[in-house]
Tab-separated table of C-alpha atoms and ligand atoms in Angstrom:
chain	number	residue	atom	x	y	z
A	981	UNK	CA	164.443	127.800	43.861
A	982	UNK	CA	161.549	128.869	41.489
A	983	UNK	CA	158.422	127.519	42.323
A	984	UNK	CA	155.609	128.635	42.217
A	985	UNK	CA	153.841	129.011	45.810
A	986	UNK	CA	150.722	127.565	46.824
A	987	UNK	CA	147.266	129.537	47.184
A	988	UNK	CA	145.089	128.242	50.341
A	989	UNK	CA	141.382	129.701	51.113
A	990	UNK	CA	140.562	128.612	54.662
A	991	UNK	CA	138.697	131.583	56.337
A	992	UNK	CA	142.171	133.519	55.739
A	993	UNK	CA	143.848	133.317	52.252
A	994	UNK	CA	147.312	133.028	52.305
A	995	UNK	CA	150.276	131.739	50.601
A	996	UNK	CA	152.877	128.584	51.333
A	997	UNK	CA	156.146	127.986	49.962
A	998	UNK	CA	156.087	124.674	48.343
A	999	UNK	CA	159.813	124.211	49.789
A	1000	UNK	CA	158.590	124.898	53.524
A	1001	UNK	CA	155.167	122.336	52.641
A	1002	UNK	CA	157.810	119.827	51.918
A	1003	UNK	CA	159.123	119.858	55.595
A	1004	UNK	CA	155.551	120.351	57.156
A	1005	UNK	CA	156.650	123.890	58.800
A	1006	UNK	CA	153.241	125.321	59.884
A	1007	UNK	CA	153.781	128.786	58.019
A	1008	UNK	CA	151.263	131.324	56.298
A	1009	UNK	CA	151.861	134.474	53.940
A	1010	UNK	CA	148.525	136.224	54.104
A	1011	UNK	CA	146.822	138.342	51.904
A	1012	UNK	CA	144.272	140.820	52.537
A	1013	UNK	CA	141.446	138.678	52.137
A	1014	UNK	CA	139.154	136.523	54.879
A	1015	UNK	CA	138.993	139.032	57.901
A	1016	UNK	CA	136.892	141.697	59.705
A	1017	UNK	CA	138.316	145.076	59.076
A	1018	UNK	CA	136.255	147.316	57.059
A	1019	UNK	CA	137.960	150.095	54.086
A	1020	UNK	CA	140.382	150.711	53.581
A	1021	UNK	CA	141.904	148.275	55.903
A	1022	UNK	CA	139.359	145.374	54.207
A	1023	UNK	CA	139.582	143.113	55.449
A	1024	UNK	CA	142.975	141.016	57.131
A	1025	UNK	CA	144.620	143.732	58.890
A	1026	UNK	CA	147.140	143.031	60.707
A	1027	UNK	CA	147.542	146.848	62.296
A	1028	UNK	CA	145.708	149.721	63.364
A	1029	UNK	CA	147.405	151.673	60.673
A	1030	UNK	CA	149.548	155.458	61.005
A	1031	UNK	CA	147.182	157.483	58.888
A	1032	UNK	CA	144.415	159.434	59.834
A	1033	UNK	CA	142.086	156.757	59.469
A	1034	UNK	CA	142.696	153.939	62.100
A	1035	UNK	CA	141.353	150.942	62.408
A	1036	UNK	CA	139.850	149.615	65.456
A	1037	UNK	CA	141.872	147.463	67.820
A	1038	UNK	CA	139.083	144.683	68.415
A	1039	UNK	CA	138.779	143.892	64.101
A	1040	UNK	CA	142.775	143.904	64.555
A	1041	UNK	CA	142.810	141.321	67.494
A	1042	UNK	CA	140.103	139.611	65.323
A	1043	UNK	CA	141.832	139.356	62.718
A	1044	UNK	CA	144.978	137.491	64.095
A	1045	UNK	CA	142.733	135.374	65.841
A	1046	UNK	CA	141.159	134.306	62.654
A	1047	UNK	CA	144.781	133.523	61.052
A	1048	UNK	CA	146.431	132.252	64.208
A	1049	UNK	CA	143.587	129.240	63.276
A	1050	UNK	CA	145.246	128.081	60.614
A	1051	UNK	CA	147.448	126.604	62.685
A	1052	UNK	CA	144.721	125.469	65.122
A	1053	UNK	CA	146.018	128.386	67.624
A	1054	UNK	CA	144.235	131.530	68.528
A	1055	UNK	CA	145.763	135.467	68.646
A	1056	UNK	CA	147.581	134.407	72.753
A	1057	UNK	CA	149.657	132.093	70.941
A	1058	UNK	CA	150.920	135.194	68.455
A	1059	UNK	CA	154.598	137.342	69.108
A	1060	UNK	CA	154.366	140.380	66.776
A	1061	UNK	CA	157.152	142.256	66.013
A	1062	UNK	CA	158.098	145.812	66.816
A	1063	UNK	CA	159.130	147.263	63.553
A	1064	UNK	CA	160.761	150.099	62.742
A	1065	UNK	CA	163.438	149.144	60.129
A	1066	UNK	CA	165.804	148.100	62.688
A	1067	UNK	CA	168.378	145.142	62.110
A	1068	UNK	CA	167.053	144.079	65.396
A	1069	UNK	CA	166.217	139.915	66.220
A	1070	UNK	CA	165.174	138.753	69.376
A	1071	UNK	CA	165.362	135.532	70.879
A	1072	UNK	CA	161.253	134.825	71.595
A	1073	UNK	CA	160.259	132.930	74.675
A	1074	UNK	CA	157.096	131.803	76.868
A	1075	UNK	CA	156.792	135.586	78.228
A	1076	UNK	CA	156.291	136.716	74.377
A	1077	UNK	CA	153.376	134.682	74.076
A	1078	UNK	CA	150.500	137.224	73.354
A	1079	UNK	CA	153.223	139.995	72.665
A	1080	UNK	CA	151.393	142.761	70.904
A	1081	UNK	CA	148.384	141.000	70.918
A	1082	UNK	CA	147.019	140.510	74.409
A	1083	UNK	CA	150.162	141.442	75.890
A	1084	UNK	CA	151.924	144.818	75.362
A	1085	UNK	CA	154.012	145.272	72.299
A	1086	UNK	CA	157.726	145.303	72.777
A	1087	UNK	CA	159.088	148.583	74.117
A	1088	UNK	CA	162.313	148.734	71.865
A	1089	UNK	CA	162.780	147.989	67.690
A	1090	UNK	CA	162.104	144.440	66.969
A	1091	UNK	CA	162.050	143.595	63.123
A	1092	UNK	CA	162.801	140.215	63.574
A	1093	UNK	CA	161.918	137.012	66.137
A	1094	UNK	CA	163.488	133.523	66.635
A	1095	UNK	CA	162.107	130.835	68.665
A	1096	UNK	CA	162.697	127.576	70.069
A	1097	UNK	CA	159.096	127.259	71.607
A	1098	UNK	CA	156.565	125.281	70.081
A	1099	UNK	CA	153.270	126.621	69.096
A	1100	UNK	CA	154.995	130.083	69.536
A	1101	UNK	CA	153.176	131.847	66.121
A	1102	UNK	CA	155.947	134.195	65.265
A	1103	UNK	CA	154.848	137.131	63.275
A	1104	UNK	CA	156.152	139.689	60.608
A	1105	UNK	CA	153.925	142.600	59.124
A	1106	UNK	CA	154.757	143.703	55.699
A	1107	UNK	CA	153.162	145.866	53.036
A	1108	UNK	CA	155.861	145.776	49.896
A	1109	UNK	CA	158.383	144.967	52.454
A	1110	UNK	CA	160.046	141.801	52.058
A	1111	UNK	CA	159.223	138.749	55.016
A	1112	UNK	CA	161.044	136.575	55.274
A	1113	UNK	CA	160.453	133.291	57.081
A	1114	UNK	CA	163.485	131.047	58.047
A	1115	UNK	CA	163.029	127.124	59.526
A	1116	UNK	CA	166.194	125.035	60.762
A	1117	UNK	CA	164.395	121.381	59.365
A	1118	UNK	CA	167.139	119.422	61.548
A	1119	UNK	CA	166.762	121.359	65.245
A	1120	UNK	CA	163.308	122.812	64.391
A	1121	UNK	CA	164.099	126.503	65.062
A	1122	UNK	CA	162.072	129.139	63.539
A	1123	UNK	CA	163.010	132.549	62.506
A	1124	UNK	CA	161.016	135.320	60.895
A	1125	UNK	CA	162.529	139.233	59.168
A	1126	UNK	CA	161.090	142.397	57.816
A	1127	UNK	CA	163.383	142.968	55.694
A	1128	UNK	CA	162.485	146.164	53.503
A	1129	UNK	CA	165.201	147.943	51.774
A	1130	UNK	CA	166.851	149.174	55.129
A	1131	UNK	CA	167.202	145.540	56.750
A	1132	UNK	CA	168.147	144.248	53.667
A	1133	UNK	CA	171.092	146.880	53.381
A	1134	UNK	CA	171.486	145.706	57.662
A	1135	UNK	CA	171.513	142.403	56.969
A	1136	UNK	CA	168.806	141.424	58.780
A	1137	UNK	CA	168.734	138.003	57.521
A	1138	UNK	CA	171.928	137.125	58.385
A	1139	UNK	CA	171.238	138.715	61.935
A	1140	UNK	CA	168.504	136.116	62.384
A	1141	UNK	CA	170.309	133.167	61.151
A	1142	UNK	CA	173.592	133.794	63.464
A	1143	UNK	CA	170.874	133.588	65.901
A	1144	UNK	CA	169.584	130.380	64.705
A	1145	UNK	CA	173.187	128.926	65.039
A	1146	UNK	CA	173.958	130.413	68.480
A	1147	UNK	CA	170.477	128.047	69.039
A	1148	UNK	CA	172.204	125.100	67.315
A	1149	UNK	CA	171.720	125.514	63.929
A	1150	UNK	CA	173.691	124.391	60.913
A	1151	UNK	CA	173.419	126.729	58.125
A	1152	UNK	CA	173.110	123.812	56.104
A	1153	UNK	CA	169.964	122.450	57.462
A	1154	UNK	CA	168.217	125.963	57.329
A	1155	UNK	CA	165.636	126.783	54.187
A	1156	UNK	CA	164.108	130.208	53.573
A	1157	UNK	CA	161.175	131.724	52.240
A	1158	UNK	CA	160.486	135.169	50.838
A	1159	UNK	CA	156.862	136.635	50.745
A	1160	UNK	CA	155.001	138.567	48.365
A	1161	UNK	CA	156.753	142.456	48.463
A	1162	UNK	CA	156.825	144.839	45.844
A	1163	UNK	CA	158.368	143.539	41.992
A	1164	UNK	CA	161.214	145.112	40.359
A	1165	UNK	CA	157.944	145.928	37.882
A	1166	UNK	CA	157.295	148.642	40.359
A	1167	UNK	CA	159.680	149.427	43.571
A	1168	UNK	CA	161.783	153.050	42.148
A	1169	UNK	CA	164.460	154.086	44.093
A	1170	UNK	CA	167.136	156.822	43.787
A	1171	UNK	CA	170.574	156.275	42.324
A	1172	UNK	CA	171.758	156.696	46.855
A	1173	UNK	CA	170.501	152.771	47.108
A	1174	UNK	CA	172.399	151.962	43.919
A	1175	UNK	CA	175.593	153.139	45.165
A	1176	UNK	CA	174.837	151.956	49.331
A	1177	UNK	CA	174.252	148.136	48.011
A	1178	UNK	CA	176.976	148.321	45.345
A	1179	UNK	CA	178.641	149.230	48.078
A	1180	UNK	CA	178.318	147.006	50.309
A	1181	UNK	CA	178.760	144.263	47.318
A	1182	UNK	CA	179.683	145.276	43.514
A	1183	UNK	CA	177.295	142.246	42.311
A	1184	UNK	CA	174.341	143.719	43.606
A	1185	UNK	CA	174.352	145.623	40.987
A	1186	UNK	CA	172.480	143.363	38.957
A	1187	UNK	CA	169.397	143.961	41.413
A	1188	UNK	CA	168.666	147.608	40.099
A	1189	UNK	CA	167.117	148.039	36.967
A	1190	UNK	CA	168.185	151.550	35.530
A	1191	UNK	CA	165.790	154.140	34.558
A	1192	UNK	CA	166.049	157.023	31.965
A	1193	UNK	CA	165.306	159.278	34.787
A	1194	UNK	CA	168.370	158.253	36.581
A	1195	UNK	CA	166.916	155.911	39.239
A	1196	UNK	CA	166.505	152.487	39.044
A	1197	UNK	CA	163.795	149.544	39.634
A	1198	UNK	CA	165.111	147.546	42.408
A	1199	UNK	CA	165.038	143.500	42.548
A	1200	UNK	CA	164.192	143.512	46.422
A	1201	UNK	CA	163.412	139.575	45.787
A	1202	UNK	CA	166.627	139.188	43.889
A	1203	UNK	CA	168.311	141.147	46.420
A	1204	UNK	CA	167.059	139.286	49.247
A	1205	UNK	CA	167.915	136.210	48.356
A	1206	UNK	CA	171.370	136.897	47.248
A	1207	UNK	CA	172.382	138.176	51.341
A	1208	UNK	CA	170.659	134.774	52.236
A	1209	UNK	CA	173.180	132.545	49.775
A	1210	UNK	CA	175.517	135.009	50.721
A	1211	UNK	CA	174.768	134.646	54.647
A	1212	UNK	CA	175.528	130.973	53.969
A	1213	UNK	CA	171.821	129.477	53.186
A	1214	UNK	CA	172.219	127.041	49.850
A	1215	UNK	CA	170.802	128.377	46.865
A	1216	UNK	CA	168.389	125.520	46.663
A	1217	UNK	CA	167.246	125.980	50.488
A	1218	UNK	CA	165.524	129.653	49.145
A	1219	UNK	CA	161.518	129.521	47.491
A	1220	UNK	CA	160.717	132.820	47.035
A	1221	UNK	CA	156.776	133.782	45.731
A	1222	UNK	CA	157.561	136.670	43.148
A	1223	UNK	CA	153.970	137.916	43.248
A	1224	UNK	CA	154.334	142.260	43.704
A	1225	UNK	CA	152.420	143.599	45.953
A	1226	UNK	CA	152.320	146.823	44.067
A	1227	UNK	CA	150.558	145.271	41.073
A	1228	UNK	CA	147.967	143.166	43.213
A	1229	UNK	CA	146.591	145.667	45.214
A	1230	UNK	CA	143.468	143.549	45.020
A	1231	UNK	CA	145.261	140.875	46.744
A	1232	UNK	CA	147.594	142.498	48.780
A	1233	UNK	CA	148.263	146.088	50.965
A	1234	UNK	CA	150.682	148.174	49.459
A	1235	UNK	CA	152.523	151.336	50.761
A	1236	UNK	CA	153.528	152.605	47.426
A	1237	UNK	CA	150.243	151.955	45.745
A	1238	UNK	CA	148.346	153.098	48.947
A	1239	UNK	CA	149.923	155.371	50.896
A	1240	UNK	CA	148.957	155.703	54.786
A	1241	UNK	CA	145.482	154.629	54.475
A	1242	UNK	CA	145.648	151.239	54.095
A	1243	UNK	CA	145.967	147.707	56.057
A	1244	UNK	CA	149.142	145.907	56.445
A	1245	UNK	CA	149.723	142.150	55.667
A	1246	UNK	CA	150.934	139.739	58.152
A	1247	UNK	CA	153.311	136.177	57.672
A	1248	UNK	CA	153.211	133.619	60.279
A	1249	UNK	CA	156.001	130.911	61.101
A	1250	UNK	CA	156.296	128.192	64.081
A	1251	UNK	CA	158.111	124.956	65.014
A	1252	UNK	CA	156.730	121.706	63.887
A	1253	UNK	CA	154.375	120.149	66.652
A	1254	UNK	CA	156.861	116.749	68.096
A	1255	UNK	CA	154.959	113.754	67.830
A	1256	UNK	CA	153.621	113.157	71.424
B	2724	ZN	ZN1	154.670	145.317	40.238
């Protein structure tokens, strides 16, 4: 489903997918804009970074508490991932609520969350990674993925949604949404991921984009959304934002523009509040 997704400025700025607004699923994809950090992690960082420069821990904390009030929350409703390009999802619970905010991070790879809780704020951090953000509309179940090349090629996705369904879901009844993450304008890779996702499936060769140099411009959008219909998720249950990363560095945090040095993006997801 193409369309276009929806630009809010509260005292974050982030992103909605028209297809999730439909449903009322509380959900954010932020951008780099409306918090505290100062360069080069200016200014909504979701992460004290792996470079030499670091940023402090208190504008970090800050920072999710000033996106965790979009949804009228604050950063001890927030469960952050652990991510380390695992295929890893977790079922998320009362005890996560803080987790890697005011509570210690998980101890073991976590690159993806599911919840039944309400006003659980599930979190993924990206930075030309692909989030995405998964809502059962029927059963109100949440899910959220980092899915960058290597959970794409694990399947990540599908991970979270057999998840979903050991929770109660339908497939049928579940709609996805994939963030901003870098374009096939700009994500290279080597021939290696041509042949791994061709692979895994010989249509996924229409994702890569060859070169003249012998590597290829990769479709991680495209991609994506083809192991969600593929994982069972209807074609029209899939909004996906198409804005790169890579090109919008004003906008956005990008590894490949960026390197190290640089701030890293977060997308929120939880369950509709039930009508008291
Ligand atoms: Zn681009």
């Amino acid at each position: 489903m193409n369309q276009q997704f929806l630009l809010h400025k509260d005292t974050a700025v982030y992103y909605t997918s028209p297809l999730f607004d439909t449903y009322s699923v509380p959900h954010a994809f932020f951008t780099r804009h409306g918090g505290v950090s100062a360069s080069p992690f200016d200014t909504l960082n979701f992460a004290v970074g792996t470079g030499e420069k670091r940023d402090d821990a208190q504008s970090v904390l800050l920072n999710h508490r000033i996106a965790a009030s979009v949804f009228g929350l604050d950063e001890t409703s927030v469960c952050r991932t652990y991510q380390t390009h695992s295929t890893t999802v977790l079922l998320a619970d009362e005890n996560d609520r803080g987790r890697g905010t005011v509570l210690p991070p998980y101890d073991c790879d976590v690159d993806g969350l599911v919840t039944v809780c309400e006003e659980l704020i599930l979190s993924v951090r990206s930075a030309d990674c692909v989030p995405i953000l998964l809502y059962d509309v029927k059963n109100d179940i949440c899910g959220a993925v980092h899915s960058g090349w290597r959970g794409t090629q694990g399947n990540i996705s599908g991970v979270a949604i057999e998840k979903m369904c050991a929770l109660g879901s339908d497939k049928k009844d579940i709609i996805a949404a994939i963030g901003p993450c870098a374009g096939v304008c700009c994500y290279e890779v080597g021939a290696e991921l041509y042949h791994i996702f061709t692979e895994i499936n010989k249509d996924y060769s229409k994702y890569f984009v060859p070169k003249e140099n012998g590597k290829y411009f990769l479709d991680l959008t495209g991609l994506n959304t083809a192991v969600l219909i593929n994982n069972g998720i209807d074609d029209n249950r899939i909004s996906a934002c198409n804005i790169c990363t890579c090109c919008n560095t004003k906008d956005f945090f990008s590894h490949r523009v960026m390197g190290k040095e640089r701030g890293t993006m977060a997308s929120f997801i939880m369950n509709r509040r039930k009508a008291k």
